[in-house]
JSON list of C-alpha atoms in Angstrom, two decimals:
[
{"chain": "Q", "resi": 1, "resn": "MET", "atom": "CA", "xyz": [108.08, -7.78, 67.07]},
{"chain": "Q", "resi": 2, "resn": "GLY", "atom": "CA", "xyz": [109.86, -5.57, 64.52]},
{"chain": "Q", "resi": 3, "resn": "GLN", "atom": "CA", "xyz": [107.47, -6.70, 61.75]},
{"chain": "Q", "resi": 4, "resn": "LEU", "atom": "CA", "xyz": [104.44, -5.83, 63.87]},
{"chain": "Q", "resi": 5, "resn": "ILE", "atom": "CA", "xyz": [105.70, -2.25, 64.36]},
{"chain": "Q", "resi": 6, "resn": "VAL", "atom": "CA", "xyz": [106.26, -1.91, 60.57]},
{"chain": "Q", "resi": 7, "resn": "ILE", "atom": "CA", "xyz": [102.69, -3.19, 59.85]},
{"chain": "Q", "resi": 8, "resn": "ILE", "atom": "CA", "xyz": [101.21, -0.78, 62.45]},
{"chain": "Q", "resi": 9, "resn": "ALA", "atom": "CA", "xyz": [103.24, 2.12, 61.03]},
{"chain": "Q", "resi": 10, "resn": "MET", "atom": "CA", "xyz": [102.00, 1.32, 57.45]},
{"chain": "Q", "resi": 11, "resn": "LEU", "atom": "CA", "xyz": [98.40, 1.10, 58.60]},
{"chain": "Q", "resi": 12, "resn": "ALA", "atom": "CA", "xyz": [98.77, 4.52, 60.37]},
{"chain": "Q", "resi": 13, "resn": "LEU", "atom": "CA", "xyz": [100.30, 5.97, 57.19]},
{"chain": "Q", "resi": 14, "resn": "VAL", "atom": "CA", "xyz": [97.49, 4.65, 55.02]},
{"chain": "Q", "resi": 15, "resn": "TRP", "atom": "CA", "xyz": [94.99, 6.08, 57.44]},
{"chain": "Q", "resi": 16, "resn": "LEU", "atom": "CA", "xyz": [96.73, 9.49, 57.48]},
{"chain": "Q", "resi": 17, "resn": "LEU", "atom": "CA", "xyz": [97.20, 9.75, 53.73]},
{"chain": "Q", "resi": 18, "resn": "LEU", "atom": "CA", "xyz": [93.99, 8.11, 52.36]},
{"chain": "Q", "resi": 19, "resn": "ILE", "atom": "CA", "xyz": [91.19, 7.67, 54.89]},
{"chain": "Q", "resi": 20, "resn": "ARG", "atom": "CA", "xyz": [91.29, 11.08, 56.70]},
{"chain": "Q", "resi": 21, "resn": "PRO", "atom": "CA", "xyz": [91.30, 13.23, 53.55]},
{"chain": "Q", "resi": 22, "resn": "ALA", "atom": "CA", "xyz": [88.53, 11.13, 52.02]},
{"chain": "Q", "resi": 23, "resn": "ARG", "atom": "CA", "xyz": [86.34, 11.56, 55.11]},
{"chain": "Q", "resi": 24, "resn": "ARG", "atom": "CA", "xyz": [87.07, 15.29, 55.14]},
{"chain": "Q", "resi": 25, "resn": "ARG", "atom": "CA", "xyz": [85.95, 15.53, 51.44]},
{"chain": "Q", "resi": 26, "resn": "GLN", "atom": "CA", "xyz": [82.77, 13.54, 52.26]},
{"chain": "Q", "resi": 27, "resn": "VAL", "atom": "CA", "xyz": [81.90, 15.91, 55.05]},
{"chain": "Q", "resi": 28, "resn": "VAL", "atom": "CA", "xyz": [82.46, 19.00, 52.85]},
{"chain": "Q", "resi": 29, "resn": "GLN", "atom": "CA", "xyz": [80.35, 17.45, 50.05]},
{"chain": "Q", "resi": 30, "resn": "ARG", "atom": "CA", "xyz": [77.55, 16.60, 52.46]},
{"chain": "Q", "resi": 31, "resn": "GLU", "atom": "CA", "xyz": [77.50, 20.11, 53.80]},
{"chain": "Q", "resi": 32, "resn": "LEU", "atom": "CA", "xyz": [77.38, 21.47, 50.24]},
{"chain": "Q", "resi": 33, "resn": "HIS", "atom": "CA", "xyz": [74.43, 19.26, 49.27]},
{"chain": "Q", "resi": 34, "resn": "THR", "atom": "CA", "xyz": [72.44, 20.05, 52.46]},
{"chain": "Q", "resi": 35, "resn": "GLY", "atom": "CA", "xyz": [73.19, 23.80, 52.13]},
{"chain": "Q", "resi": 36, "resn": "ILE", "atom": "CA", "xyz": [71.64, 24.16, 48.63]},
{"chain": "Q", "resi": 37, "resn": "GLU", "atom": "CA", "xyz": [68.71, 26.61, 48.68]},
{"chain": "Q", "resi": 38, "resn": "VAL", "atom": "CA", "xyz": [66.26, 27.96, 46.11]},
{"chain": "Q", "resi": 39, "resn": "GLY", "atom": "CA", "xyz": [67.94, 30.73, 44.15]},
{"chain": "Q", "resi": 40, "resn": "ASP", "atom": "CA", "xyz": [71.49, 29.36, 44.38]},
{"chain": "Q", "resi": 41, "resn": "GLU", "atom": "CA", "xyz": [73.46, 29.11, 41.16]},
{"chain": "Q", "resi": 42, "resn": "ILE", "atom": "CA", "xyz": [74.97, 25.64, 40.75]},
{"chain": "Q", "resi": 43, "resn": "VAL", "atom": "CA", "xyz": [77.11, 23.64, 38.45]},
{"chain": "Q", "resi": 44, "resn": "THR", "atom": "CA", "xyz": [76.48, 19.91, 38.12]},
{"chain": "Q", "resi": 45, "resn": "ALA", "atom": "CA", "xyz": [79.13, 17.20, 37.82]},
{"chain": "Q", "resi": 46, "resn": "GLY", "atom": "CA", "xyz": [78.30, 17.12, 34.12]},
{"chain": "Q", "resi": 47, "resn": "GLY", "atom": "CA", "xyz": [79.12, 20.87, 33.72]},
{"chain": "Q", "resi": 48, "resn": "VAL", "atom": "CA", "xyz": [75.56, 22.15, 33.47]},
{"chain": "Q", "resi": 49, "resn": "TYR", "atom": "CA", "xyz": [75.02, 25.63, 35.08]},
{"chain": "Q", "resi": 50, "resn": "GLY", "atom": "CA", "xyz": [71.65, 26.68, 36.41]},
{"chain": "Q", "resi": 51, "resn": "HIS", "atom": "CA", "xyz": [69.69, 28.26, 39.16]},
{"chain": "Q", "resi": 52, "resn": "VAL", "atom": "CA", "xyz": [67.76, 26.20, 41.77]},
{"chain": "Q", "resi": 53, "resn": "VAL", "atom": "CA", "xyz": [64.01, 26.88, 41.34]},
{"chain": "Q", "resi": 54, "resn": "GLU", "atom": "CA", "xyz": [62.56, 24.24, 43.70]},
{"chain": "Q", "resi": 55, "resn": "ALA", "atom": "CA", "xyz": [63.78, 21.63, 46.15]},
{"chain": "Q", "resi": 56, "resn": "HIS", "atom": "CA", "xyz": [61.66, 18.55, 45.79]},
{"chain": "Q", "resi": 57, "resn": "GLU", "atom": "CA", "xyz": [61.84, 15.81, 48.46]},
{"chain": "Q", "resi": 58, "resn": "GLU", "atom": "CA", "xyz": [65.15, 15.07, 50.03]},
{"chain": "Q", "resi": 59, "resn": "ASP", "atom": "CA", "xyz": [67.18, 14.20, 47.01]},
{"chain": "Q", "resi": 60, "resn": "GLU", "atom": "CA", "xyz": [65.77, 16.17, 44.03]},
{"chain": "Q", "resi": 61, "resn": "LEU", "atom": "CA", "xyz": [66.20, 19.74, 42.74]},
{"chain": "Q", "resi": 62, "resn": "LEU", "atom": "CA", "xyz": [64.45, 21.55, 39.94]},
{"chain": "Q", "resi": 63, "resn": "VAL", "atom": "CA", "xyz": [67.11, 23.63, 38.17]},
{"chain": "Q", "resi": 64, "resn": "ALA", "atom": "CA", "xyz": [66.42, 26.40, 35.61]},
{"chain": "Q", "resi": 65, "resn": "VAL", "atom": "CA", "xyz": [69.05, 26.16, 32.88]},
{"chain": "Q", "resi": 66, "resn": "THR", "atom": "CA", "xyz": [67.36, 28.68, 30.57]},
{"chain": "Q", "resi": 67, "resn": "PRO", "atom": "CA", "xyz": [63.95, 30.41, 30.99]},
{"chain": "Q", "resi": 68, "resn": "ALA", "atom": "CA", "xyz": [62.33, 27.63, 28.92]},
{"chain": "Q", "resi": 69, "resn": "VAL", "atom": "CA", "xyz": [64.30, 24.69, 30.26]},
{"chain": "Q", "resi": 70, "resn": "ASN", "atom": "CA", "xyz": [64.04, 23.18, 33.73]},
{"chain": "Q", "resi": 71, "resn": "LEU", "atom": "CA", "xyz": [65.99, 20.07, 34.77]},
{"chain": "Q", "resi": 72, "resn": "ARG", "atom": "CA", "xyz": [65.18, 17.68, 37.62]},
{"chain": "Q", "resi": 73, "resn": "ILE", "atom": "CA", "xyz": [68.44, 16.50, 39.08]},
{"chain": "Q", "resi": 74, "resn": "ALA", "atom": "CA", "xyz": [69.70, 14.63, 42.22]},
{"chain": "Q", "resi": 75, "resn": "ARG", "atom": "CA", "xyz": [71.32, 16.72, 44.88]},
{"chain": "Q", "resi": 76, "resn": "ARG", "atom": "CA", "xyz": [74.37, 14.51, 44.70]},
{"chain": "Q", "resi": 77, "resn": "ALA", "atom": "CA", "xyz": [74.88, 15.59, 41.08]},
{"chain": "Q", "resi": 78, "resn": "VAL", "atom": "CA", "xyz": [75.70, 19.11, 42.21]},
{"chain": "Q", "resi": 79, "resn": "ALA", "atom": "CA", "xyz": [79.44, 19.69, 42.06]},
{"chain": "Q", "resi": 80, "resn": "ALA", "atom": "CA", "xyz": [79.54, 23.23, 43.37]},
{"chain": "Q", "resi": 81, "resn": "VAL", "atom": "CA", "xyz": [77.44, 26.22, 44.36]},
{"chain": "Q", "resi": 82, "resn": "ILE", "atom": "CA", "xyz": [78.66, 29.34, 42.61]},
{"chain": "Q", "resi": 83, "resn": "PRO", "atom": "CA", "xyz": [78.95, 32.37, 44.97]},
{"chain": "Q", "resi": 84, "resn": "PRO", "atom": "CA", "xyz": [77.50, 35.65, 43.56]},
{"chain": "Q", "resi": 85, "resn": "GLU", "atom": "CA", "xyz": [80.78, 37.52, 43.97]},
{"chain": "Q", "resi": 86, "resn": "VAL", "atom": "CA", "xyz": [82.51, 35.12, 41.49]},
{"chain": "Q", "resi": 87, "resn": "GLU", "atom": "CA", "xyz": [79.92, 35.85, 38.81]},
{"chain": "Q", "resi": 88, "resn": "GLU", "atom": "CA", "xyz": [80.37, 39.59, 39.14]},
{"chain": "Q", "resi": 89, "resn": "GLU", "atom": "CA", "xyz": [84.18, 39.28, 39.09]},
{"chain": "Q", "resi": 90, "resn": "VAL", "atom": "CA", "xyz": [84.10, 37.19, 35.95]},
{"chain": "Q", "resi": 91, "resn": "GLU", "atom": "CA", "xyz": [81.79, 39.59, 34.21]},
{"chain": "Q", "resi": 92, "resn": "GLU", "atom": "CA", "xyz": [84.02, 42.56, 35.15]},
{"chain": "Q", "resi": 93, "resn": "GLU", "atom": "CA", "xyz": [87.15, 40.78, 33.94]},
{"chain": "Q", "resi": 94, "resn": "VAL", "atom": "CA", "xyz": [85.53, 39.88, 30.64]},
{"chain": "Q", "resi": 95, "resn": "GLU", "atom": "CA", "xyz": [84.36, 43.42, 30.11]},
{"chain": "Q", "resi": 96, "resn": "GLU", "atom": "CA", "xyz": [87.82, 44.80, 30.85]},
{"chain": "Q", "resi": 97, "resn": "GLU", "atom": "CA", "xyz": [89.44, 42.31, 28.37]},
{"chain": "Q", "resi": 98, "resn": "VAL", "atom": "CA", "xyz": [86.96, 43.28, 25.71]},
{"chain": "Q", "resi": 99, "resn": "GLU", "atom": "CA", "xyz": [87.55, 46.99, 26.24]},
{"chain": "Q", "resi": 100, "resn": "GLU", "atom": "CA", "xyz": [91.32, 46.41, 26.03]},
{"chain": "Q", "resi": 101, "resn": "GLU", "atom": "CA", "xyz": [91.04, 44.48, 22.86]},
{"chain": "Q", "resi": 102, "resn": "VAL", "atom": "CA", "xyz": [88.88, 47.17, 21.26]},
{"chain": "Q", "resi": 103, "resn": "GLU", "atom": "CA", "xyz": [91.31, 49.89, 22.30]},
{"chain": "Q", "resi": 104, "resn": "GLU", "atom": "CA", "xyz": [94.20, 47.89, 20.83]},
{"chain": "Q", "resi": 105, "resn": "GLU", "atom": "CA", "xyz": [92.40, 47.42, 17.51]},
{"chain": "Q", "resi": 106, "resn": "VAL", "atom": "CA", "xyz": [91.50, 51.09, 17.30]},
{"chain": "Q", "resi": 107, "resn": "GLU", "atom": "CA", "xyz": [95.11, 52.07, 17.99]},
{"chain": "Q", "resi": 108, "resn": "GLU", "atom": "CA", "xyz": [96.34, 49.69, 15.34]},
{"chain": "Q", "resi": 109, "resn": "THR", "atom": "CA", "xyz": [93.87, 51.01, 12.81]},
{"chain": "Q", "resi": 110, "resn": "LEU", "atom": "CA", "xyz": [94.83, 54.58, 13.56]},
{"chain": "Q", "resi": 111, "resn": "MET", "atom": "CA", "xyz": [98.58, 53.69, 13.24]},
{"chain": "Q", "resi": 112, "resn": "GLU", "atom": "CA", "xyz": [97.99, 51.99, 9.86]},
{"chain": "Q", "resi": 113, "resn": "ALA", "atom": "CA", "xyz": [96.03, 55.05, 8.70]},
{"chain": "Q", "resi": 114, "resn": "ALA", "atom": "CA", "xyz": [98.85, 57.36, 9.82]},
{"chain": "Q", "resi": 115, "resn": "GLU", "atom": "CA", "xyz": [101.44, 55.26, 7.96]},
{"chain": "Q", "resi": 116, "resn": "ASP", "atom": "CA", "xyz": [99.33, 55.32, 4.78]},
{"chain": "Q", "resi": 117, "resn": "ASP", "atom": "CA", "xyz": [99.03, 59.13, 4.97]},
{"chain": "Q", "resi": 118, "resn": "GLU", "atom": "CA", "xyz": [102.82, 59.49, 5.55]},
{"chain": "Q", "resi": 119, "resn": "GLU", "atom": "CA", "xyz": [103.60, 57.32, 2.49]},
{"chain": "Q", "resi": 120, "resn": "GLY", "atom": "CA", "xyz": [101.20, 59.41, 0.37]},
{"chain": "Q", "resi": 121, "resn": "SER", "atom": "CA", "xyz": [99.60, 56.33, -1.02]},
{"chain": "Q", "resi": 122, "resn": "PRO", "atom": "CA", "xyz": [95.95, 56.61, -1.92]},
{"chain": "Q", "resi": 123, "resn": "ARG", "atom": "CA", "xyz": [93.61, 54.43, 0.05]},
{"chain": "Q", "resi": 124, "resn": "ALA", "atom": "CA", "xyz": [91.81, 51.82, -1.92]},
{"chain": "Q", "resi": 125, "resn": "ASN", "atom": "CA", "xyz": [88.08, 52.09, -1.80]},
{"chain": "Q", "resi": 126, "resn": "PRO", "atom": "CA", "xyz": [86.65, 48.61, -1.21]},
{"chain": "Q", "resi": 127, "resn": "ASN", "atom": "CA", "xyz": [83.41, 49.69, -3.11]},
{"chain": "Q", "resi": 128, "resn": "GLU", "atom": "CA", "xyz": [85.29, 50.57, -6.32]},
{"chain": "Q", "resi": 129, "resn": "THR", "atom": "CA", "xyz": [86.21, 47.85, -8.76]},
{"chain": "Q", "resi": 130, "resn": "ASN", "atom": "CA", "xyz": [89.34, 47.73, -10.87]},
{"chain": "Q", "resi": 131, "resn": "ARG", "atom": "CA", "xyz": [88.66, 48.82, -14.38]},
{"chain": "Q", "resi": 132, "resn": "GLY", "atom": "CA", "xyz": [91.45, 47.81, -16.63]}
]
């Protein structure tokens, strides 16, 4: 009798830890694939980004990767739909990082120029050649 309880408890544990989460992932993935519409930006399981141009049949999509390249892919190959807000946030973050880097480089250049002026050393002209 005790062994039967242990076996039932182990089966329940396997169901809770493995089967339920797997089913939940399947439902989420199915909803993702059925919710893909023309104009959505997607990323495939292979890492290819593109915009859905057409939805052929049940299982096929035509995805524009570049203006000159369209790929025909299976819906199940779509790993994620990228929301428009994420794109804008990433672009803003990249712009901010670039601006910060440029500001730092300008500050460093100005500091070096100020140090050279304080030392009284003449600046070397890169266009001049040493004549010895």
